[in-house]
Every structure is written in C-alpha cells, then in structure tokens.
PDB file of C-alpha atoms in Angstrom:
ATOM      1  CA  ASP F   1     -15.828   4.128  11.790  1.00 65.00           C
ATOM      2  CA  ALA F   2     -14.874   6.777   9.234  1.00 80.00           C
ATOM      3  CA  GLY F   3     -11.715   4.990   8.189  1.00 92.00           C
ATOM      4  CA  VAL F   4      -8.329   6.615   7.846  1.00 96.00           C
ATOM      5  CA  ILE F   5      -8.697  10.334   7.191  1.00 96.00           C
ATOM      6  CA  GLN F   6      -6.129  12.377   5.325  1.00 97.00           C
ATOM      7  CA  SER F   7      -5.984  16.071   4.626  1.00 96.00           C
ATOM      8  CA  PRO F   8      -5.672  17.852   2.382  1.00 97.00           C
ATOM      9  CA  ARG F   9      -6.708  15.635  -0.524  1.00 95.00           C
ATOM     10  CA  HIS F  10      -4.816  17.822  -2.972  1.00 96.00           C
ATOM     11  CA  GLU F  11      -1.971  20.229  -2.375  1.00 97.00           C
ATOM     12  CA  VAL F  12      -0.244  22.419  -4.910  1.00 97.00           C
ATOM     13  CA  THR F  13       2.730  24.408  -3.742  1.00 97.00           C
ATOM     14  CA  GLU F  14       5.824  26.078  -5.051  1.00 97.00           C
ATOM     15  CA  MET F  15       9.319  24.785  -4.694  1.00 97.00           C
ATOM     16  CA  GLY F  16      10.893  25.817  -1.431  1.00 96.00           C
ATOM     17  CA  GLN F  17       7.658  26.002   0.517  1.00 97.00           C
ATOM     18  CA  GLU F  18       6.871  23.916   3.561  1.00 97.00           C
ATOM     19  CA  VAL F  19       4.204  21.255   3.142  1.00 98.00           C
ATOM     20  CA  THR F  20       2.365  19.483   5.943  1.00 98.00           C
ATOM     21  CA  LEU F  21       0.242  16.425   5.337  1.00 98.00           C
ATOM     22  CA  ARG F  22      -2.116  15.179   8.021  1.00 98.00           C
ATOM     23  CA  CYS F  23      -3.503  11.820   8.984  1.00 98.00           C
ATOM     24  CA  LYS F  24      -6.043  10.563  11.472  1.00 98.00           C
ATOM     25  CA  PRO F  25      -5.837   6.788  11.896  1.00 97.00           C
ATOM     26  CA  ILE F  26      -8.710   4.518  12.736  1.00 96.00           C
ATOM     27  CA  SER F  27      -9.501   4.788  16.420  1.00 95.00           C
ATOM     28  CA  GLY F  28      -7.804   2.120  18.483  1.00 94.00           C
ATOM     29  CA  HIS F  29      -5.204   1.197  15.891  1.00 94.00           C
ATOM     30  CA  ASP F  30      -1.702   0.850  17.265  1.00 93.00           C
ATOM     31  CA  TYR F  31       0.240   1.163  14.004  1.00 93.00           C
ATOM     32  CA  LEU F  32       0.431   4.042  11.555  1.00 95.00           C
ATOM     33  CA  PHE F  33       2.265   3.988   8.231  1.00 95.00           C
ATOM     34  CA  TRP F  34       3.203   6.696   5.723  1.00 96.00           C
ATOM     35  CA  TYR F  35       3.691   5.668   2.089  1.00 95.00           C
ATOM     36  CA  ARG F  36       4.585   7.552  -1.072  1.00 96.00           C
ATOM     37  CA  GLN F  37       3.382   6.486  -4.511  1.00 93.00           C
ATOM     38  CA  THR F  38       4.993   7.599  -7.768  1.00 91.00           C
ATOM     39  CA  MET F  39       4.973   6.241 -11.277  1.00 86.00           C
ATOM     40  CA  MET F  40       8.707   5.679 -11.204  1.00 87.00           C
ATOM     41  CA  ARG F  41       9.119   4.094  -7.793  1.00 87.00           C
ATOM     42  CA  GLY F  42       5.705   2.632  -7.062  1.00 88.00           C
ATOM     43  CA  LEU F  43       4.505   2.412  -3.478  1.00 90.00           C
ATOM     44  CA  GLU F  44       7.229   3.038  -0.914  1.00 90.00           C
ATOM     45  CA  LEU F  45       7.043   2.879   2.843  1.00 91.00           C
ATOM     46  CA  LEU F  46       8.468   6.061   4.314  1.00 94.00           C
ATOM     47  CA  ILE F  47       8.041   5.570   8.051  1.00 94.00           C
ATOM     48  CA  TYR F  48       5.855   3.778  10.522  1.00 93.00           C
ATOM     49  CA  PHE F  49       4.845   4.238  14.144  1.00 94.00           C
ATOM     50  CA  ASN F  50       3.804   1.842  16.864  1.00 92.00           C
ATOM     51  CA  ASN F  51       1.921   3.394  19.767  1.00 93.00           C
ATOM     52  CA  ASN F  52       3.009   6.858  18.595  1.00 95.00           C
ATOM     53  CA  VAL F  53       6.695   5.923  18.556  1.00 94.00           C
ATOM     54  CA  PRO F  54       8.600   5.947  15.247  1.00 94.00           C
ATOM     55  CA  ILE F  55       9.862   2.425  14.620  1.00 89.00           C
ATOM     56  CA  ASP F  56      11.455   2.482  11.190  1.00 87.00           C
ATOM     57  CA  ASP F  57      12.170   5.651   9.234  1.00 91.00           C
ATOM     58  CA  SER F  58      14.658   4.121   6.830  1.00 88.00           C
ATOM     59  CA  GLY F  59      12.380   4.930   3.912  1.00 90.00           C
ATOM     60  CA  MET F  60      12.376   8.662   4.525  1.00 93.00           C
ATOM     61  CA  PRO F  61      14.166  10.085   1.481  1.00 87.00           C
ATOM     62  CA  GLU F  62      16.218  12.775   3.179  1.00 86.00           C
ATOM     63  CA  ASP F  63      16.344  15.278   5.987  1.00 91.00           C
ATOM     64  CA  ARG F  64      13.785  17.487   4.308  1.00 95.00           C
ATOM     65  CA  PHE F  65      11.167  14.928   5.353  1.00 97.00           C
ATOM     66  CA  SER F  66       9.997  14.570   8.925  1.00 97.00           C
ATOM     67  CA  ALA F  67       7.055  12.806  10.564  1.00 97.00           C
ATOM     68  CA  LYS F  68       5.493  13.093  13.961  1.00 97.00           C
ATOM     69  CA  MET F  69       2.753  11.396  15.892  1.00 97.00           C
ATOM     70  CA  PRO F  70       2.000  13.536  18.951  1.00 97.00           C
ATOM     71  CA  ASN F  71      -0.916  11.350  19.995  1.00 95.00           C
ATOM     72  CA  ALA F  72      -2.779   8.232  18.994  1.00 95.00           C
ATOM     73  CA  SER F  73      -5.220  10.051  16.755  1.00 95.00           C
ATOM     74  CA  PHE F  74      -2.989  12.325  14.706  1.00 96.00           C
ATOM     75  CA  SER F  75       0.141  12.227  12.604  1.00 98.00           C
ATOM     76  CA  THR F  76       1.873  14.665  10.282  1.00 98.00           C
ATOM     77  CA  LEU F  77       4.339  14.311   7.457  1.00 98.00           C
ATOM     78  CA  LYS F  78       6.260  17.494   6.758  1.00 98.00           C
ATOM     79  CA  ILE F  79       8.446  18.399   3.815  1.00 97.00           C
ATOM     80  CA  GLN F  80      10.645  21.455   4.214  1.00 97.00           C
ATOM     81  CA  PRO F  81      11.719  22.755   1.774  1.00 96.00           C
ATOM     82  CA  SER F  82       9.675  21.029  -0.894  1.00 96.00           C
ATOM     83  CA  GLU F  83      11.074  20.188  -4.331  1.00 96.00           C
ATOM     84  CA  PRO F  84       9.379  19.214  -7.609  1.00 96.00           C
ATOM     85  CA  ARG F  85      10.609  15.631  -7.230  1.00 95.00           C
ATOM     86  CA  ASP F  86       8.507  15.332  -4.094  1.00 96.00           C
ATOM     87  CA  SER F  87       5.386  15.420  -6.248  1.00 97.00           C
ATOM     88  CA  ALA F  88       3.537  12.187  -5.526  1.00 96.00           C
ATOM     89  CA  VAL F  89       0.521  10.716  -3.793  1.00 95.00           C
ATOM     90  CA  TYR F  90       1.126  10.244  -0.088  1.00 97.00           C
ATOM     91  CA  PHE F  91      -0.877   7.596   1.723  1.00 96.00           C
ATOM     92  CA  CYS F  92      -1.401   7.061   5.387  1.00 96.00           C
ATOM     93  CA  ALA F  93      -2.461   3.637   6.665  1.00 95.00           C
ATOM     94  CA  SER F  94      -3.234   2.188  10.054  1.00 95.00           C
ATOM     95  CA  ARG F  95      -3.380  -1.286  11.518  1.00 92.00           C
ATOM     96  CA  LEU F  96      -4.983  -2.527  14.676  1.00 91.00           C
ATOM     97  CA  ARG F  97      -2.248  -4.495  16.328  1.00 85.00           C
ATOM     98  CA  GLY F  98      -0.947  -7.837  15.192  1.00 76.00           C
ATOM     99  CA  TRP F  99       0.427  -9.273  12.070  1.00 69.00           C
ATOM    100  CA  THR F 100      -2.814 -10.773  10.902  1.00 72.00           C
ATOM    101  CA  ASP F 101      -4.687  -7.502  11.172  1.00 80.00           C
ATOM    102  CA  THR F 102      -5.514  -5.640   7.995  1.00 85.00           C
ATOM    103  CA  GLN F 103      -3.696  -2.469   7.054  1.00 90.00           C
ATOM    104  CA  TYR F 104      -6.312   0.158   6.136  1.00 93.00           C
ATOM    105  CA  PHE F 105      -5.342   2.939   3.771  1.00 94.00           C
ATOM    106  CA  GLY F 106      -6.550   6.502   3.600  1.00 95.00           C
ATOM    107  CA  PRO F 107      -7.570   8.121   0.308  1.00 93.00           C
ATOM    108  CA  GLY F 108      -4.203   9.805  -0.108  1.00 95.00           C
ATOM    109  CA  THR F 109      -2.944  13.340  -0.596  1.00 96.00           C
ATOM    110  CA  ARG F 110      -1.877  14.272  -4.096  1.00 96.00           C
ATOM    111  CA  LEU F 111       1.036  16.681  -3.784  1.00 97.00           C
ATOM    112  CA  THR F 112       2.229  18.792  -6.686  1.00 97.00           C
ATOM    113  CA  VAL F 113       5.335  20.913  -6.220  1.00 97.00           C
ATOM    114  CA  LEU F 114       5.816  23.459  -8.985  1.00 96.00           C
TER     115      LEU F 114
ATOM    116  CA  ALA E   1      15.657  -8.609   1.734  1.00 73.00           C
ATOM    117  CA  GLN E   2      12.140  -9.379   0.650  1.00 79.00           C
ATOM    118  CA  SER E   3      10.821  -8.321  -2.756  1.00 87.00           C
ATOM    119  CA  VAL E   4       7.707  -8.674  -4.865  1.00 92.00           C
ATOM    120  CA  THR E   5       7.516  -8.785  -8.649  1.00 94.00           C
ATOM    121  CA  GLN E   6       4.400  -8.278 -10.677  1.00 96.00           C
ATOM    122  CA  PRO E   7       5.544  -9.077 -14.218  1.00 96.00           C
ATOM    123  CA  ASP E   8       2.567  -7.531 -16.001  1.00 95.00           C
ATOM    124  CA  ILE E   9       2.309  -3.762 -15.842  1.00 94.00           C
ATOM    125  CA  HIS E  10      -0.892  -3.648 -17.890  1.00 96.00           C
ATOM    126  CA  ILE E  11      -3.508  -6.279 -18.643  1.00 97.00           C
ATOM    127  CA  THR E  12      -6.637  -5.919 -20.733  1.00 97.00           C
ATOM    128  CA  VAL E  13      -9.440  -8.457 -20.600  1.00 97.00           C
ATOM    129  CA  SER E  14     -12.955  -8.551 -21.943  1.00 97.00           C
ATOM    130  CA  GLU E  15     -15.853  -8.319 -19.555  1.00 97.00           C
ATOM    131  CA  GLY E  16     -16.925 -11.811 -18.561  1.00 97.00           C
ATOM    132  CA  ALA E  17     -13.544 -13.340 -19.294  1.00 97.00           C
ATOM    133  CA  SER E  18     -11.396 -14.959 -16.661  1.00 97.00           C
ATOM    134  CA  LEU E  19      -8.471 -13.140 -15.078  1.00 97.00           C
ATOM    135  CA  GLU E  20      -5.138 -14.119 -13.613  1.00 97.00           C
ATOM    136  CA  LEU E  21      -2.676 -11.569 -12.246  1.00 98.00           C
ATOM    137  CA  ARG E  22       0.791 -12.823 -11.495  1.00 98.00           C
ATOM    138  CA  CYS E  23       2.816 -12.201  -8.380  1.00 97.00           C
ATOM    139  CA  ASN E  24       6.222 -13.612  -7.475  1.00 96.00           C
ATOM    140  CA  TYR E  25       7.896 -12.974  -4.171  1.00 93.00           C
ATOM    141  CA  SER E  26      11.294 -13.390  -2.648  1.00 88.00           C
ATOM    142  CA  TYR E  27      11.450 -13.988   1.071  1.00 80.00           C
ATOM    143  CA  GLY E  28      13.589 -16.264   3.186  1.00 71.00           C
ATOM    144  CA  ALA E  29      10.947 -17.508   5.584  1.00 75.00           C
ATOM    145  CA  THR E  30       7.282 -18.384   5.367  1.00 74.00           C
ATOM    146  CA  PRO E  31       5.727 -15.402   3.624  1.00 82.00           C
ATOM    147  CA  TYR E  32       2.663 -13.490   4.598  1.00 87.00           C
ATOM    148  CA  LEU E  33       1.035 -12.444   1.325  1.00 92.00           C
ATOM    149  CA  PHE E  34      -1.587  -9.882   0.423  1.00 94.00           C
ATOM    150  CA  TRP E  35      -3.464  -8.555  -2.578  1.00 97.00           C
ATOM    151  CA  TYR E  36      -4.763  -4.988  -2.579  1.00 96.00           C
ATOM    152  CA  VAL E  37      -6.828  -3.124  -5.160  1.00 97.00           C
ATOM    153  CA  GLN E  38      -6.662   0.594  -5.867  1.00 94.00           C
ATOM    154  CA  SER E  39      -9.450   2.279  -7.789  1.00 92.00           C
ATOM    155  CA  PRO E  40      -8.677   5.609  -9.459  1.00 87.00           C
ATOM    156  CA  GLY E  41      -8.263   8.381  -6.914  1.00 83.00           C
ATOM    157  CA  GLN E  42      -8.710   6.004  -4.015  1.00 86.00           C
ATOM    158  CA  GLY E  43      -6.593   4.373  -1.374  1.00 88.00           C
ATOM    159  CA  LEU E  44      -5.733   0.691  -1.347  1.00 92.00           C
ATOM    160  CA  GLN E  45      -8.320  -1.856  -0.263  1.00 94.00           C
ATOM    161  CA  LEU E  46      -7.442  -5.348   0.907  1.00 94.00           C
ATOM    162  CA  LEU E  47      -8.785  -8.116  -1.338  1.00 96.00           C
ATOM    163  CA  LEU E  48      -7.360 -11.124   0.489  1.00 95.00           C
ATOM    164  CA  LYS E  49      -4.447 -12.347   2.548  1.00 93.00           C
ATOM    165  CA  TYR E  50      -2.552 -15.561   3.199  1.00 92.00           C
ATOM    166  CA  PHE E  51      -0.797 -16.470   6.404  1.00 86.00           C
ATOM    167  CA  SER E  52      -0.952 -20.252   6.629  1.00 82.00           C
ATOM    168  CA  GLY E  53      -3.214 -23.214   6.048  1.00 84.00           C
ATOM    169  CA  ASP E  54      -5.183 -23.760   2.883  1.00 87.00           C
ATOM    170  CA  THR E  55      -3.145 -22.462  -0.043  1.00 90.00           C
ATOM    171  CA  LEU E  56      -6.245 -21.323  -1.928  1.00 96.00           C
ATOM    172  CA  VAL E  57      -7.534 -18.138  -0.348  1.00 96.00           C
ATOM    173  CA  GLN E  58     -10.899 -16.573  -1.006  1.00 96.00           C
ATOM    174  CA  GLY E  59     -11.304 -12.826  -0.921  1.00 96.00           C
ATOM    175  CA  ILE E  60     -13.853 -10.138  -1.500  1.00 95.00           C
ATOM    176  CA  LYS E  61     -15.485  -9.283  -4.829  1.00 94.00           C
ATOM    177  CA  GLY E  62     -15.163 -12.859  -6.085  1.00 96.00           C
ATOM    178  CA  PHE E  63     -11.362 -12.915  -6.119  1.00 97.00           C
ATOM    179  CA  GLU E  64      -9.179 -15.799  -5.026  1.00 97.00           C
ATOM    180  CA  ALA E  65      -5.448 -16.402  -4.887  1.00 98.00           C
ATOM    181  CA  GLU E  66      -3.312 -19.499  -4.684  1.00 96.00           C
ATOM    182  CA  PHE E  67      -0.053 -19.728  -2.795  1.00 94.00           C
ATOM    183  CA  LYS E  68       2.512 -21.977  -4.478  1.00 94.00           C
ATOM    184  CA  ARG E  69       5.642 -22.271  -2.416  1.00 91.00           C
ATOM    185  CA  SER E  70       7.542 -24.218  -5.076  1.00 91.00           C
ATOM    186  CA  GLN E  71       7.033 -21.398  -7.557  1.00 93.00           C
ATOM    187  CA  SER E  72       7.256 -18.529  -5.052  1.00 93.00           C
ATOM    188  CA  SER E  73       4.000 -17.277  -6.479  1.00 95.00           C
ATOM    189  CA  PHE E  74       0.714 -15.903  -5.215  1.00 96.00           C
ATOM    190  CA  ASN E  75      -1.401 -15.323  -8.311  1.00 98.00           C
ATOM    191  CA  LEU E  76      -4.765 -13.593  -8.148  1.00 98.00           C
ATOM    192  CA  ARG E  77      -7.693 -14.996 -10.105  1.00 98.00           C
ATOM    193  CA  LYS E  78     -11.270 -14.222 -10.917  1.00 98.00           C
ATOM    194  CA  PRO E  79     -13.459 -16.454 -13.088  1.00 97.00           C
ATOM    195  CA  SER E  80     -15.509 -13.673 -14.670  1.00 97.00           C
ATOM    196  CA  VAL E  81     -14.392 -10.065 -14.732  1.00 97.00           C
ATOM    197  CA  HIS E  82     -16.812  -7.163 -14.371  1.00 96.00           C
ATOM    198  CA  TRP E  83     -16.258  -3.668 -15.742  1.00 95.00           C
ATOM    199  CA  SER E  84     -16.043  -2.387 -12.162  1.00 95.00           C
ATOM    200  CA  ASP E  85     -12.918  -4.505 -11.624  1.00 96.00           C
ATOM    201  CA  ALA E  86     -10.890  -2.072 -13.706  1.00 96.00           C
ATOM    202  CA  ALA E  87      -8.291  -0.797 -11.255  1.00 97.00           C
ATOM    203  CA  GLU E  88      -4.695  -1.274 -10.204  1.00 96.00           C
ATOM    204  CA  TYR E  89      -3.801  -4.379  -8.247  1.00 97.00           C
ATOM    205  CA  PHE E  90      -0.911  -4.697  -5.839  1.00 96.00           C
ATOM    206  CA  CYS E  91       0.642  -7.802  -4.394  1.00 96.00           C
ATOM    207  CA  ALA E  92       2.539  -7.416  -1.116  1.00 92.00           C
ATOM    208  CA  VAL E  93       4.647  -9.538   1.201  1.00 89.00           C
ATOM    209  CA  GLY E  94       4.783  -8.975   4.923  1.00 84.00           C
ATOM    210  CA  SER E  95       8.087  -9.284   6.653  1.00 72.00           C
ATOM    211  CA  PHE E  96       9.825  -8.775   9.913  1.00 65.00           C
ATOM    212  CA  ASN E  97      12.970  -6.782  10.286  1.00 59.00           C
ATOM    213  CA  ASN E  98      14.981  -5.734  13.260  1.00 48.00           C
ATOM    214  CA  ALA E  99      12.650  -2.842  13.849  1.00 48.00           C
ATOM    215  CA  GLY E 100       9.371  -4.621  13.482  1.00 55.00           C
ATOM    216  CA  ASN E 101       7.081  -5.694  10.699  1.00 66.00           C
ATOM    217  CA  MET E 102       5.908  -4.090   7.463  1.00 77.00           C
ATOM    218  CA  LEU E 103       4.649  -4.669   3.929  1.00 84.00           C
ATOM    219  CA  THR E 104       6.676  -4.579   0.734  1.00 86.00           C
ATOM    220  CA  PHE E 105       4.588  -3.925  -2.363  1.00 90.00           C
ATOM    221  CA  GLY E 106       5.037  -4.976  -5.949  1.00 93.00           C
ATOM    222  CA  GLY E 107       4.931  -2.438  -8.735  1.00 92.00           C
ATOM    223  CA  GLY E 108       1.264  -3.070  -9.477  1.00 95.00           C
ATOM    224  CA  THR E 109      -0.732  -4.331 -12.450  1.00 97.00           C
ATOM    225  CA  ARG E 110      -3.224  -2.042 -14.103  1.00 96.00           C
ATOM    226  CA  LEU E 111      -6.295  -3.921 -15.267  1.00 97.00           C
ATOM    227  CA  MET E 112      -8.446  -2.589 -18.070  1.00 97.00           C
ATOM    228  CA  VAL E 113     -11.767  -4.211 -18.931  1.00 97.00           C
ATOM    229  CA  LYS E 114     -13.181  -4.109 -22.445  1.00 95.00           C
ATOM    230  CA  PRO E 115     -16.946  -4.099 -22.850  1.00 90.00           C
TER     231      PRO E 115
END
C-alpha cells in the first residue's frame, strides 16, 4: 500500500486566500484524523472521522476551518480565509478500525500564509 | 482530561551511547501509550505501543519502553544510539471521550546525535 497520501506537500499563499489540503487514507481504514503541528502548540488534533462521518471537531480552531470526507478514500481540510497564524504543518492520519490498530501518518503539508 | 509531558525539549547524545527519553502522562484509567518518531520533513512513524500485559515493550529500530504505573511514566530507551536516530520523538496517550477515541501527544523531544 502507498500509505497515507497528502497533497500538496508545500503550499504558499497570501492572507485572505482559500487553501485546500487533501488527504487519501490507506485503503480500508475506517478512521481519518487531521492534525496541525506548530512550534508553539506542538501536535494538535483538529478533527477526526469514522466511516466518513465527523466524530469530534472540537480541535478546529475557528469557523474559517472546515473538513469534509465525501467518501472513504478522500478528505479535505479547507481554510477560508487564511491568515498568517495558520502557517503550520498539517498532517493527515488513518487507522484501520480498533483501538489497538496503528495510526499511520502522511508526510504532511507545510502551509505558509504570507 | 488526559495529558502528556515530555520534560526534555532537546537531548544530545554521542553515537554509541545509551538513550532514555522521558514521558509522563496523566490519565484517569488504564492508559494506552505510544511512542512515535518524526524524521525531518516526514510524518510520524510508530515505534511501539503499550496496551496491557508485560510492562516492558519492544519496538522497532532497537527501541524499548517501560510502563511504570506508580510513576505515571513510559520512558523510551535504546542501549546504543546510531546517527540515524536523530529525529523528534513523541509520546502519546490514547483516550476515550464521549465522541470516541483519540491520541493526545506530548510536546516532543528533539534528539541530536554527536559523532
């Protein structure tokens, strides 16, 4: 399997623009997670899905952030409008099913908002 | 609420020396504990995990960790460090909440290896 795939790997945009990050989980995995990593706040869980349904979005910073999972093989994280403080590395991860299953991370998208 | 503390932000060791990275957790029930490693520009990779049973857990790349309930700790160890071990290491605790289950990560420890 190719692992968790994220695109783009790097994104540079200007403040106020819309940004869309994409994730393809490992085939057959029921859970998908979006994390944000910054120097100041470390690794934070933003939202996660189970069988394409959002379960917990309490980590989403504000209404400018939204996430969707239209099918089992694709998810997006959208920021509109983007702000410089959104600059971070965004990771997607997926997990097969149960608690004892490993959470596999993608390579991340490094977002820079100017 | 659960939390994870990694007291050491940076650690430098010489190649061939032993390594111990500290992790303390706070969780009301039996914890599920993980160690991940992140190489520069990469995602996180699972090193090992503890759910129950033997408190000494073996992982990949020669790493092991010991769960000590009395100390609320899950320290990561390696007897002889290689230059390729230079990376950032994250301890995490798995927990259930009303909505389901998820991982809470510590702040990470950056390991540097001197030749």
